[in-house]
Structures are given as structure tokens and as C-alpha cells.
mmCIF file with all atom_site columns, C-alpha atoms in Angstrom:
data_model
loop_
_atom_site.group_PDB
_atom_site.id
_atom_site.type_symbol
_atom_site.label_atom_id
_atom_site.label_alt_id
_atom_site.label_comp_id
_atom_site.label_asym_id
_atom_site.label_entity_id
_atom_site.label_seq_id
_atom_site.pdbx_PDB_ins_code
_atom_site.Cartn_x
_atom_site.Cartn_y
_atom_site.Cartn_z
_atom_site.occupancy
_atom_site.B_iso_or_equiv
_atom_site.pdbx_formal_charge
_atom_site.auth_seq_id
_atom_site.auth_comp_id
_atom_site.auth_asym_id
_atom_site.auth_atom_id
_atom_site.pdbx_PDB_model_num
ATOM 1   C CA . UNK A 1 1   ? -10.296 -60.286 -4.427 1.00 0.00 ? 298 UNK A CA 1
ATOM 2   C CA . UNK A 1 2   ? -8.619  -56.839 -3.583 1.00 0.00 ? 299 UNK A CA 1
ATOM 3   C CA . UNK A 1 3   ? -8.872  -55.873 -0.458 1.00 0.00 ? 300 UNK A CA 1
ATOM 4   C CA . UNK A 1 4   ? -7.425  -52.524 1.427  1.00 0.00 ? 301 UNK A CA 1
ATOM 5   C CA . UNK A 1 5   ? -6.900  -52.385 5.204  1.00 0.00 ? 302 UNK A CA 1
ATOM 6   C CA . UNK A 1 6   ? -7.144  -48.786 6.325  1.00 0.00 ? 303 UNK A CA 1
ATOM 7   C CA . UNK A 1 7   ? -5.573  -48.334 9.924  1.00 0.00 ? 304 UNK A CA 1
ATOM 8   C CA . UNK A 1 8   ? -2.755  -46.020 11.640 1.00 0.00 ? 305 UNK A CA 1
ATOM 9   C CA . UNK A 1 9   ? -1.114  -48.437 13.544 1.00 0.00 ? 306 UNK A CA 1
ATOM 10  C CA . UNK A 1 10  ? 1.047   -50.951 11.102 1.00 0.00 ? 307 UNK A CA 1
ATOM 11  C CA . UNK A 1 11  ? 1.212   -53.743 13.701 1.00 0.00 ? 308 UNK A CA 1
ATOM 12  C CA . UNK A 1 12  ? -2.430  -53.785 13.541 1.00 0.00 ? 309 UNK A CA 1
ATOM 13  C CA . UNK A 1 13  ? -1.997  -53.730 9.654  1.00 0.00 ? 310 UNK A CA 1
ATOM 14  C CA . UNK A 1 14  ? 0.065   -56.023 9.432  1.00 0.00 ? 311 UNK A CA 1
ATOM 15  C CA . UNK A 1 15  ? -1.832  -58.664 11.992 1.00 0.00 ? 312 UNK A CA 1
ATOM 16  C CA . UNK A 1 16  ? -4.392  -58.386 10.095 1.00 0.00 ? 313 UNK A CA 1
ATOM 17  C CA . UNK A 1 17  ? -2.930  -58.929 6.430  1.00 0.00 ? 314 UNK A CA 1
ATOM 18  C CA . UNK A 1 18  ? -1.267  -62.277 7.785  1.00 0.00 ? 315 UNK A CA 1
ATOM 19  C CA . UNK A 1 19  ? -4.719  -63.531 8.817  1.00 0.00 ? 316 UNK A CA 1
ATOM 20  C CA . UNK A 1 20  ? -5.913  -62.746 5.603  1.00 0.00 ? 317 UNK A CA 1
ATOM 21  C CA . UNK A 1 21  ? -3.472  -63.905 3.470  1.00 0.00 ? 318 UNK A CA 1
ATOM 22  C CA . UNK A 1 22  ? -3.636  -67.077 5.922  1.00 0.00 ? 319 UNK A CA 1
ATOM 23  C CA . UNK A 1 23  ? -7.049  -67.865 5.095  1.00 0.00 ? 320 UNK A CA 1
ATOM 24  C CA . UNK A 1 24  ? -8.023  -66.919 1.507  1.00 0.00 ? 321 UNK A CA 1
ATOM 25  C CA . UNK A 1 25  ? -6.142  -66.874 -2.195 1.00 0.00 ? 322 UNK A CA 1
ATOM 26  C CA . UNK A 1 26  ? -6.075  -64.757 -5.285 1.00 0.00 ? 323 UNK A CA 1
ATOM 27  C CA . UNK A 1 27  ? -6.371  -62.151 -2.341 1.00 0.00 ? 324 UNK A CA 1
ATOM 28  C CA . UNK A 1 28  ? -3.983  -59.086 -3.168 1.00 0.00 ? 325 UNK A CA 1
ATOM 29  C CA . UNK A 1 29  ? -3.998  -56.771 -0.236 1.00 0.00 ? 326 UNK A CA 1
ATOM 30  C CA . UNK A 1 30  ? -2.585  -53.142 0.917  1.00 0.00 ? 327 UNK A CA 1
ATOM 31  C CA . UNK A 1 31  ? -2.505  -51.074 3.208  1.00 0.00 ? 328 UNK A CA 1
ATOM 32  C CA . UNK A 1 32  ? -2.907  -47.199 4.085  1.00 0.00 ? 329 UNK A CA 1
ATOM 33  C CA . UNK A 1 33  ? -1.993  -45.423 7.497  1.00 0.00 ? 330 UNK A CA 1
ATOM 34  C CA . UNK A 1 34  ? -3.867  -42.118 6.957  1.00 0.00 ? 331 UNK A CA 1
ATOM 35  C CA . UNK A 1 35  ? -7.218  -41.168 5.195  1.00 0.00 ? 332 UNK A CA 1
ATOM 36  C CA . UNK A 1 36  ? -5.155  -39.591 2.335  1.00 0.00 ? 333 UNK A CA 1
ATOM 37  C CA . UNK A 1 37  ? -3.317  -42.301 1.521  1.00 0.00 ? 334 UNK A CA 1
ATOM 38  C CA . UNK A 1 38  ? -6.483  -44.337 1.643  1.00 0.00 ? 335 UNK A CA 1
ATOM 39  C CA . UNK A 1 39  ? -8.740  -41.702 -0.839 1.00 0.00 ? 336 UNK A CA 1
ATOM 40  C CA . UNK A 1 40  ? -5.761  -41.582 -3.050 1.00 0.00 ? 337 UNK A CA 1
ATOM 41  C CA . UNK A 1 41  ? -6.018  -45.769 -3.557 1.00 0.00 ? 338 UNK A CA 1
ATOM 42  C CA . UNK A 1 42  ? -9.034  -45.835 -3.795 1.00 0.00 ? 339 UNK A CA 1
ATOM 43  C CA . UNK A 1 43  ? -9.869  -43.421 -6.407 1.00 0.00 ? 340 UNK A CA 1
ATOM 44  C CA . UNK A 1 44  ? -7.292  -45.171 -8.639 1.00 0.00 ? 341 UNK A CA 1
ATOM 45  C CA . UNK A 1 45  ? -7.902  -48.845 -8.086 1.00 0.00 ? 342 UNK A CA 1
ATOM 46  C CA . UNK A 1 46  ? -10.999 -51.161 -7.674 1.00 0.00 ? 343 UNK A CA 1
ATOM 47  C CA . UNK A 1 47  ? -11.003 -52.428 -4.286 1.00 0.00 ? 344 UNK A CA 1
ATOM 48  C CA . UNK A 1 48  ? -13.478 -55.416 -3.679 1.00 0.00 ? 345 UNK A CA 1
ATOM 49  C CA . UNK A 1 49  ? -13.448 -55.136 0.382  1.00 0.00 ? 346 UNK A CA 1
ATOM 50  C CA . UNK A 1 50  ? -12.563 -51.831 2.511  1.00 0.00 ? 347 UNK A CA 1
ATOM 51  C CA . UNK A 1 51  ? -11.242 -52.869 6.240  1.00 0.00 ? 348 UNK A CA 1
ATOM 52  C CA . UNK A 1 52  ? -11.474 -49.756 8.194  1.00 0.00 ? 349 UNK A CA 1
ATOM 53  C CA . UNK A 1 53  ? -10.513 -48.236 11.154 1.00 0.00 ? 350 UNK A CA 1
ATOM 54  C CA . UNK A 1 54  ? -12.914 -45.254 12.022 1.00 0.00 ? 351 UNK A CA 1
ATOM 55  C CA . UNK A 1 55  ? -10.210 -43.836 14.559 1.00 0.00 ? 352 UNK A CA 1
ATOM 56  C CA . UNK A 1 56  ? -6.976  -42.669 11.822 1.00 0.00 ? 353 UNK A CA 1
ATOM 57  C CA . UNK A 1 57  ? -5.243  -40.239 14.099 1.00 0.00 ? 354 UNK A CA 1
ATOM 58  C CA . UNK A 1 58  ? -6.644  -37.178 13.742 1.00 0.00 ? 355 UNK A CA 1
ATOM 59  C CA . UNK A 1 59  ? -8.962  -38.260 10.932 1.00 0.00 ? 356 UNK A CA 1
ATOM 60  C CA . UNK A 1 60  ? -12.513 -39.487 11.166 1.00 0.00 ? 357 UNK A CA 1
ATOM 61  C CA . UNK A 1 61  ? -12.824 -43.356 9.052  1.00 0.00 ? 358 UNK A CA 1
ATOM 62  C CA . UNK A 1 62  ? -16.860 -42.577 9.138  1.00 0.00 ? 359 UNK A CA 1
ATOM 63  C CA . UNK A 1 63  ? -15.571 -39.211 7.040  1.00 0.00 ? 360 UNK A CA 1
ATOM 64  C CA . UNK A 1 64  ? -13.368 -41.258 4.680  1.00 0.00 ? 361 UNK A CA 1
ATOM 65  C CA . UNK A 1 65  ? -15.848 -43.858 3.770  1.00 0.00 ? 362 UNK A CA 1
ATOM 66  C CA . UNK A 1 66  ? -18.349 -41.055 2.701  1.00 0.00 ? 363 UNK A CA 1
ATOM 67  C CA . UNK A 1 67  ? -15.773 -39.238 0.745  1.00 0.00 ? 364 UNK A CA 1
ATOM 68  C CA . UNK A 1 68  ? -14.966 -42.541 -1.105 1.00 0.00 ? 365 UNK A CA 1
ATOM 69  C CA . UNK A 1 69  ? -18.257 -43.290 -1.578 1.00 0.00 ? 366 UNK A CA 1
ATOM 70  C CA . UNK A 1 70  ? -18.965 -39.887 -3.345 1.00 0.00 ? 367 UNK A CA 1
ATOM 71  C CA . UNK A 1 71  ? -15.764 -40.536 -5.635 1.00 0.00 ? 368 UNK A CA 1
ATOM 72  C CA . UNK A 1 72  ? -17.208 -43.707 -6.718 1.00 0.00 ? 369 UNK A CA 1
ATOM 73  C CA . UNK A 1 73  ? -16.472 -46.427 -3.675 1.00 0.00 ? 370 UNK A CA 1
ATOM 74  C CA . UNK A 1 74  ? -19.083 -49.489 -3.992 1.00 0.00 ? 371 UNK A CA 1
ATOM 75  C CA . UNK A 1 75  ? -16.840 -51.782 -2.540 1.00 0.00 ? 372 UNK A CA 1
ATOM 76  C CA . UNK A 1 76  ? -18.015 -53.834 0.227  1.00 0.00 ? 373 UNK A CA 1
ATOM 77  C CA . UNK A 1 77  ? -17.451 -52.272 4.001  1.00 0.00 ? 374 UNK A CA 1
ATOM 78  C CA . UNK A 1 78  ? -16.262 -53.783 7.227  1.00 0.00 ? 375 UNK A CA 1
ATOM 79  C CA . UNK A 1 79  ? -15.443 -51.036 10.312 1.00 0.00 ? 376 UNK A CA 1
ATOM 80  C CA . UNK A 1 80  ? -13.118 -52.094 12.912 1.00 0.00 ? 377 UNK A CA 1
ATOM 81  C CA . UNK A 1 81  ? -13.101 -50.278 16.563 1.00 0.00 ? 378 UNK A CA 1
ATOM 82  C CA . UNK A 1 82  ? -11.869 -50.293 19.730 1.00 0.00 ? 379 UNK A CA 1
ATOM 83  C CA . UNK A 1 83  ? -14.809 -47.875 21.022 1.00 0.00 ? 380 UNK A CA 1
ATOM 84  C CA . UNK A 1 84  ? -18.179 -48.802 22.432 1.00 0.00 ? 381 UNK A CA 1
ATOM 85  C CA . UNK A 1 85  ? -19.892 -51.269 20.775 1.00 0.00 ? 382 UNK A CA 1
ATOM 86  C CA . UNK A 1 86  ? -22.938 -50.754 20.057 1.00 0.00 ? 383 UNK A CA 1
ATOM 87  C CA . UNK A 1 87  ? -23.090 -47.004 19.259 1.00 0.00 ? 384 UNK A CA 1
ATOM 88  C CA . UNK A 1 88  ? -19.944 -47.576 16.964 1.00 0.00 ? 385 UNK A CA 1
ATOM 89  C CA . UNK A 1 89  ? -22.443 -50.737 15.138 1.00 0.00 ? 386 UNK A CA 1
ATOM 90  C CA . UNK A 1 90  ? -25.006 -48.616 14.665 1.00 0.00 ? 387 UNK A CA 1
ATOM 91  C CA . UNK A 1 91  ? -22.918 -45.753 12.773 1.00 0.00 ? 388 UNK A CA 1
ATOM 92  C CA . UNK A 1 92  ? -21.602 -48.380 10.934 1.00 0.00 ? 389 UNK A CA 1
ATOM 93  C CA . UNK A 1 93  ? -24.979 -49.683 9.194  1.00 0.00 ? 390 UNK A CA 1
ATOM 94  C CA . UNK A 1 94  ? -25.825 -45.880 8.938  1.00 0.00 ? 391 UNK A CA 1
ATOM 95  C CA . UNK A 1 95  ? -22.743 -45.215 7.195  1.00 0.00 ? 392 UNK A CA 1
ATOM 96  C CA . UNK A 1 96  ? -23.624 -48.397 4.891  1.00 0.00 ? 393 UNK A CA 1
ATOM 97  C CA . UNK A 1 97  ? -20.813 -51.010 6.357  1.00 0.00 ? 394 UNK A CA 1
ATOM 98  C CA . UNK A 1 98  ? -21.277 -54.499 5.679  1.00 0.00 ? 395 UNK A CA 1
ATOM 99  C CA . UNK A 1 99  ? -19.867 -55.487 8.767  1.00 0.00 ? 396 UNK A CA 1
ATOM 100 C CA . UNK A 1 100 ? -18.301 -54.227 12.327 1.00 0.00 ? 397 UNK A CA 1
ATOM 101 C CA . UNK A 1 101 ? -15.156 -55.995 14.398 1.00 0.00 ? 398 UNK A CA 1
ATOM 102 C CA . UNK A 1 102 ? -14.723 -54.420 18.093 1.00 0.00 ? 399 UNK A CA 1
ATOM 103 C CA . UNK A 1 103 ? -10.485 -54.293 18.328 1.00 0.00 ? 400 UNK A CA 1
ATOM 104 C CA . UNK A 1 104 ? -10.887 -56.504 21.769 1.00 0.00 ? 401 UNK A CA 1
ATOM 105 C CA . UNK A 1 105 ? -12.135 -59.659 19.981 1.00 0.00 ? 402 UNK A CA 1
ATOM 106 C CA . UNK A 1 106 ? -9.747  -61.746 18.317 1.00 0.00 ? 403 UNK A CA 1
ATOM 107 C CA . UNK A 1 107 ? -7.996  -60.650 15.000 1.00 0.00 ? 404 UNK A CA 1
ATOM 108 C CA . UNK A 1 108 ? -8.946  -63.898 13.445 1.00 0.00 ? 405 UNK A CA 1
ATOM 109 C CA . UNK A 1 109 ? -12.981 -63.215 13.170 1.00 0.00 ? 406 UNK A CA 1
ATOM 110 C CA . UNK A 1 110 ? -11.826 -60.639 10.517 1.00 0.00 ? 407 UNK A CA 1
ATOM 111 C CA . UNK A 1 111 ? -11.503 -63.684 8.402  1.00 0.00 ? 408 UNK A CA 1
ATOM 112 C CA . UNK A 1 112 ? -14.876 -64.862 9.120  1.00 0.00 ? 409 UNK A CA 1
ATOM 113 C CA . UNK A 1 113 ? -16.244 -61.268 8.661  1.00 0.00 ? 410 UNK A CA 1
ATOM 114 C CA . UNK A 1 114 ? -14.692 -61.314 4.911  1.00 0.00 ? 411 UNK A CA 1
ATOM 115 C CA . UNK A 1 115 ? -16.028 -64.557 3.985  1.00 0.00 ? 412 UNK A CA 1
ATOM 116 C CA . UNK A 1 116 ? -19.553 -63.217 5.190  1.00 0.00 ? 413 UNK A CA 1
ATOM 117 C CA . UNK A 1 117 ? -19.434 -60.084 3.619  1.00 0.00 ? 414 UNK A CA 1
ATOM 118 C CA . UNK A 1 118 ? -17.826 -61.359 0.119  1.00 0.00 ? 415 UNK A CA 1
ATOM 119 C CA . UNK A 1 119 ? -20.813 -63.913 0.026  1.00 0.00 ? 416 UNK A CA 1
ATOM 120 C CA . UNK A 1 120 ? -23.206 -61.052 0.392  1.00 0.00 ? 417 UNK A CA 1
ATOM 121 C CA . UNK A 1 121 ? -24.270 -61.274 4.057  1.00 0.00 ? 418 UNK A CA 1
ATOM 122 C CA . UNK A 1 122 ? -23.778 -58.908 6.676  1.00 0.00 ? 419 UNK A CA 1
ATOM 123 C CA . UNK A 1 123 ? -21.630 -59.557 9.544  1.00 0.00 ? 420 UNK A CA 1
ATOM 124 C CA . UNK A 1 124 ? -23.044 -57.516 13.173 1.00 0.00 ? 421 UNK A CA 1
ATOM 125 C CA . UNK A 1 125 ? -22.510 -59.312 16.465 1.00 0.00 ? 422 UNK A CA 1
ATOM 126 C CA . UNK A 1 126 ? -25.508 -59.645 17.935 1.00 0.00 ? 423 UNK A CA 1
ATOM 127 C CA . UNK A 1 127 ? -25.389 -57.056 20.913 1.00 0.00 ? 424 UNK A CA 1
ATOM 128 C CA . UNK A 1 128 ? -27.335 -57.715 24.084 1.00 0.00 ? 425 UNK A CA 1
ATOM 129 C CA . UNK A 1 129 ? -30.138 -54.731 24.579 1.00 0.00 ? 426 UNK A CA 1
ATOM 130 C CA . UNK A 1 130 ? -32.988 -54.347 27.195 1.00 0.00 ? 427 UNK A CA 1
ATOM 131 C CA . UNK A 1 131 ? -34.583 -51.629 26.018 1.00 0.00 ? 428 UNK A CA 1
ATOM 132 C CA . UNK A 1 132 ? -37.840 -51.076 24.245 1.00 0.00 ? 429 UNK A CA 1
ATOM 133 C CA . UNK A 1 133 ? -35.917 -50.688 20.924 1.00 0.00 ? 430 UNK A CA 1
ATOM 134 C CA . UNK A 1 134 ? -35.179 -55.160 21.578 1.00 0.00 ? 431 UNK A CA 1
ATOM 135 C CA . UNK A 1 135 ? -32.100 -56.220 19.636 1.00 0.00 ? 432 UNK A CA 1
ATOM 136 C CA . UNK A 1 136 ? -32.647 -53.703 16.519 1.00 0.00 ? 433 UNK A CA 1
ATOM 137 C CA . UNK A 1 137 ? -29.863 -52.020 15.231 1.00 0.00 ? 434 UNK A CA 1
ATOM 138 C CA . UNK A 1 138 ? -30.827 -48.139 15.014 1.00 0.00 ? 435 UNK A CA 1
ATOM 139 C CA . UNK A 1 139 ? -30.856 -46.113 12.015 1.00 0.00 ? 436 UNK A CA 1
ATOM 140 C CA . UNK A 1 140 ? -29.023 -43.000 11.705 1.00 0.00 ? 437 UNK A CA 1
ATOM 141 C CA . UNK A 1 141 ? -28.560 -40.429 9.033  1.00 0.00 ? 438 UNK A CA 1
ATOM 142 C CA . UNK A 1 142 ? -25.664 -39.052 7.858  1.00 0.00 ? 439 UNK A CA 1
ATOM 143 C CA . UNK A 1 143 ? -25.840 -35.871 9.348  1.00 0.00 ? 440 UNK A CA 1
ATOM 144 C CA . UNK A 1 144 ? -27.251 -37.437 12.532 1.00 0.00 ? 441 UNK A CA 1
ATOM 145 C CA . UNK A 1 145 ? -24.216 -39.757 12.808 1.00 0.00 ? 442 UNK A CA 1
ATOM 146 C CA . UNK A 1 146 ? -21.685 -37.537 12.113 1.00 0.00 ? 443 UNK A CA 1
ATOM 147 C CA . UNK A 1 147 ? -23.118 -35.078 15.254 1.00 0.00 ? 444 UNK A CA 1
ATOM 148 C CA . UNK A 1 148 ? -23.042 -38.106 17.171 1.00 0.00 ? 445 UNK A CA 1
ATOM 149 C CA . UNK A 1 149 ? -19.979 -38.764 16.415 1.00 0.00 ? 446 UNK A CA 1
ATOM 150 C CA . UNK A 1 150 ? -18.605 -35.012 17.530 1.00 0.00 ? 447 UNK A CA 1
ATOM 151 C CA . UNK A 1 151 ? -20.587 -35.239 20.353 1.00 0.00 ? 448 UNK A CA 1
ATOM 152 C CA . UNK A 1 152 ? -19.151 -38.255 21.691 1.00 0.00 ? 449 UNK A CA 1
ATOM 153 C CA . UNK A 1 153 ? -15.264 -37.131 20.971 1.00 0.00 ? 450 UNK A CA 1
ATOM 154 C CA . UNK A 1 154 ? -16.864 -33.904 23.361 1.00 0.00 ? 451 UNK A CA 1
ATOM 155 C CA . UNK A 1 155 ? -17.538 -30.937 21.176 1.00 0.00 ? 452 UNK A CA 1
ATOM 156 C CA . UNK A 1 156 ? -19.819 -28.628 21.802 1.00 0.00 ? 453 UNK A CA 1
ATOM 157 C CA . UNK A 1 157 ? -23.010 -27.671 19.683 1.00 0.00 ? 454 UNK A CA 1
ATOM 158 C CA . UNK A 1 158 ? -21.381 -24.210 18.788 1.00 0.00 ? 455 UNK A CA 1
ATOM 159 C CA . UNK A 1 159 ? -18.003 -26.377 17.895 1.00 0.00 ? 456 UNK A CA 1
ATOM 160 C CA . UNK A 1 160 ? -20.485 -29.007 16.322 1.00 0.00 ? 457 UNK A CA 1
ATOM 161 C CA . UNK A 1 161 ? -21.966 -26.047 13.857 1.00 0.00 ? 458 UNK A CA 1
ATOM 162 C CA . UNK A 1 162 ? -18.885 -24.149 13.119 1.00 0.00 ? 459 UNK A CA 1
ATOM 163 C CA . UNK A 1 163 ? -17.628 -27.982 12.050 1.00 0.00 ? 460 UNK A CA 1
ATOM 164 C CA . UNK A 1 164 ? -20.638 -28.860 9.835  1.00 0.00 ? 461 UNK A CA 1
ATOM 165 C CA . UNK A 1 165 ? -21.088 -25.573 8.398  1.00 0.00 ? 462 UNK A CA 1
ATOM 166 C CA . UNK A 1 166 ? -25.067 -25.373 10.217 1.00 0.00 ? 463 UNK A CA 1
ATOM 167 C CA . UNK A 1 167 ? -26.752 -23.611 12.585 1.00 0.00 ? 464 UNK A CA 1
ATOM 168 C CA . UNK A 1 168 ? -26.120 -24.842 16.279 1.00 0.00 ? 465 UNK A CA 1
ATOM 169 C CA . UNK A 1 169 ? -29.980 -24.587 16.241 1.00 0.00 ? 466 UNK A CA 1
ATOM 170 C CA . UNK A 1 170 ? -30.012 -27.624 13.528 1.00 0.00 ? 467 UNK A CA 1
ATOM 171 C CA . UNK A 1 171 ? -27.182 -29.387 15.384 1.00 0.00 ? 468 UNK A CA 1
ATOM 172 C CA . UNK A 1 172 ? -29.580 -29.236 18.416 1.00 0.00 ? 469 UNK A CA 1
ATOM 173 C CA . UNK A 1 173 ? -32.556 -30.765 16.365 1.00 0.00 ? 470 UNK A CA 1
ATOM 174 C CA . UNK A 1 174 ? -30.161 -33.458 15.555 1.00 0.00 ? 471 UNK A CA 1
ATOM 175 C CA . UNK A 1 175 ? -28.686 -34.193 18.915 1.00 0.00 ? 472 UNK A CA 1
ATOM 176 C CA . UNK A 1 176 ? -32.841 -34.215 19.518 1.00 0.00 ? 473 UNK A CA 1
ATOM 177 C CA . UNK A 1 177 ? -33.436 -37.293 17.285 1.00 0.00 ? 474 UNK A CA 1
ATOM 178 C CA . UNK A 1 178 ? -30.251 -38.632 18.282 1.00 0.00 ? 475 UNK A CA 1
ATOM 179 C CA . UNK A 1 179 ? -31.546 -39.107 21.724 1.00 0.00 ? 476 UNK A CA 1
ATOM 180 C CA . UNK A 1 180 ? -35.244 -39.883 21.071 1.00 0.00 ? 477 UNK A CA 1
ATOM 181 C CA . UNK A 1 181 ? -34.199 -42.682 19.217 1.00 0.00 ? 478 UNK A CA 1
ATOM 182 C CA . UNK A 1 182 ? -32.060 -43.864 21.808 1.00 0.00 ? 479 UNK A CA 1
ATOM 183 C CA . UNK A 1 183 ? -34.458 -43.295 23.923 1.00 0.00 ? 480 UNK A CA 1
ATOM 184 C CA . UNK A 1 184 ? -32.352 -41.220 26.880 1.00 0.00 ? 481 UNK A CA 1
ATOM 185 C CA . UNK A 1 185 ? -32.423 -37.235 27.790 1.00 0.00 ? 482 UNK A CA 1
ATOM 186 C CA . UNK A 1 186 ? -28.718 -37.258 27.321 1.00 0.00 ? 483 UNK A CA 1
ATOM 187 C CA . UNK A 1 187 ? -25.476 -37.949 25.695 1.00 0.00 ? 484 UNK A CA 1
ATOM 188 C CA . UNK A 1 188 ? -24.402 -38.528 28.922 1.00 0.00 ? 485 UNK A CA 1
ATOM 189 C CA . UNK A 1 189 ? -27.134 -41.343 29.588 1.00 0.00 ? 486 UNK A CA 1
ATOM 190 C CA . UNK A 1 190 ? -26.298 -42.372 26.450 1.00 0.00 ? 487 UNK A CA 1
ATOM 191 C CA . UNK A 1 191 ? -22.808 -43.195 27.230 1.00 0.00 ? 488 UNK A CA 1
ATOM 192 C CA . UNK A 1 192 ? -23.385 -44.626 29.932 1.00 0.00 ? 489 UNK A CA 1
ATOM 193 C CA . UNK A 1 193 ? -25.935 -46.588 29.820 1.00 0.00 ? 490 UNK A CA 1
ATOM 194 C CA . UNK A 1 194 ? -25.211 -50.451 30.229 1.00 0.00 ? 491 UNK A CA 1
ATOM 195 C CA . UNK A 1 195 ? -28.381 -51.471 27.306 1.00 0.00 ? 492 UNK A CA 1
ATOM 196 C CA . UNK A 1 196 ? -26.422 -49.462 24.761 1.00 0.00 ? 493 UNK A CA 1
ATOM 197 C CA . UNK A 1 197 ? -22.885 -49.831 25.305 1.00 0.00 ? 494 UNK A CA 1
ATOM 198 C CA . UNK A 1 198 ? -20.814 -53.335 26.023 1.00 0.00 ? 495 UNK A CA 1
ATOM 199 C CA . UNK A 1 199 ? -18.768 -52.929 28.876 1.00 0.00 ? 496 UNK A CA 1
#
């Protein structure tokens, strides 16, 4: 099993290569610091399981795994984070992850989240909602999760366009079925509230 851990903080790397190497064999496993790095290895080598950390600095990880993905990617996915939970899940199955971590639980579960997704299961922690939507993890599209994803890091819809190459009046239909889905009037209420995100 090959198996690349994507993250900009080497500590973290490395905590989590020891787990892995503690708990499974035949496992050969590297590391990159920066999206570059990352597309570079993974256009050259078949990697079985992608660990990745969708906060690389100034890079997006949601923007790597797409770009790896269009150079041929079809390993499996698991996206560690230390933002909110449940908005970070849900970009995760839209971005076609096998599995999320939050950075606050213990490094261990990584383990646990290999074994699940390298026997073909998924591996989501069930996240406590209220809402009408029940437990379901929402879908997103592509585009729609990568305007989220701008929106929550604060850009504007102007900034948002100029970014995506799109009219700000597409961005807004976006941020539209962003929110419907969600089910608030704003990306504000969406932030905030408690049914969404795990405090």
C-alpha cells in the first residue's frame, strides 16, 4: 500500500507517518509540504491512499485534489482539518473523499480511517444536526464548493469572480444554492449556526 500524506507542518507529517507505519505493513509512505510537491508525486507514482490537509499555506488541498484528479488521481481520499466540522465534511464528499479527520481528535483514528477506506468503506463521523436536512451529509458541486470555500476564508463576490474567472452574477446564483441547501439567509448564519458547525 502507498500512501502520501500531504500537510505543511512536518510535525504533523511526521505524527502521522509513525501511526501508520505503527499499525500496518508493506505500507511505503511520503510526504509533501506544499501542493507542488504533492502534484509533482503524484503524477509520477501510483499512490493507493491520499492523506490531505485542505489548509497548505497559501494553497487550497480541495484545489489540489481536483487537479490530481484531472491528471489521472483515482487513489482513495481521506481530508484532514482543523476547521469546522461539518461544512469541511460536506466539501469533502463533494470533492469525492473517502473519508474526513477533524485535527482536534486524536492522531491515532487516522489508522482506523485507512483501514476503512482501504476495505472500501467510507469513513464520516457521524455529526449531530437538528435541522430539517436530519443527519444527511449535503451535496455540493464543484463550483458550489469551491465559492463556499472563498466565501468562508472572506472574499467577496467581485473577489470570488475575478478568482473563478465568472460573472459575480453566477457567483451570486451559487452562494444562492449554497444557502438554500443549508437552509439559512446567510453565510453568516451559516457559520454560526450550532446544527451545522461542531463547536
Amino acid at each position: 500500500m502507498n500512501i502520501l500524506i500531504v500537510d505543511d507542518h512536518p510535525l504533523v507529517c511526521a505524527a502521522l507517518e509513525n501511526v501508520i507505519e505503527e499499525n500496518f505493513e508493506n505500507v511505503a509512505i511520503e510526504q509533501a509540504f506544499n501542493a507542488k510537491k504533492a502534484l509533482s508525486f503524484l503524477a509520477e507514482n501510483k499512490i493507493d491512499i491520499l492523506v490531505l490537509d485542505i489548509e497548505l499555506g497559501d494553497d487550497d488541498g480541495f484545489d489540489l485534489l481536483h487537479k490530481a484528479k484531472r491528471f489521472g488521481f483515482d487513489g482513495k481520499v481521506i481530508v484532514i482539518s482543523s476547521k469546522d466540522e461539518k461544512l469541511c465534511s460536506d466539501l469533502a464528499v463533494s470533492a469525492g473523499a473517502s473519508g474526513y479527520l477533524d485535527k482536534k481528535e486524536s492522531v491515532s483514528r487516522v489508522a482506523d480511517a485507512i483501514k476503512a477506506v482501504n476495505s472500501g468503506y467510507t469513513y464520516f463521523r457521524q455529526i449531530n444536526t437538528t435541522t430539517s436536512h436530519g443527519n444527511g451529509t449535503i451535496k455540493l458541486s464543484t463550483r458550489e464548493s469551491a465559492v463556499l470555500r472563498l466565501l468562508l476564508d472572506g472574499h467577496t463576490n467581485k473577489e470570488i469572480a475575478r478568482r473563478m474567472n465568472i460573472s459575480e452574477k453566477t457567483v451570486s446564483t451559487y452562494k444562492r444554492r449554497i444557502l438554500d441547501k443549508y437552509d439559512v439567509r446567510s453565510v453568516f448564519m451559516l457559520v454560526k449556526n450550532s446544527s451545522y458547525i461542531l463547536k
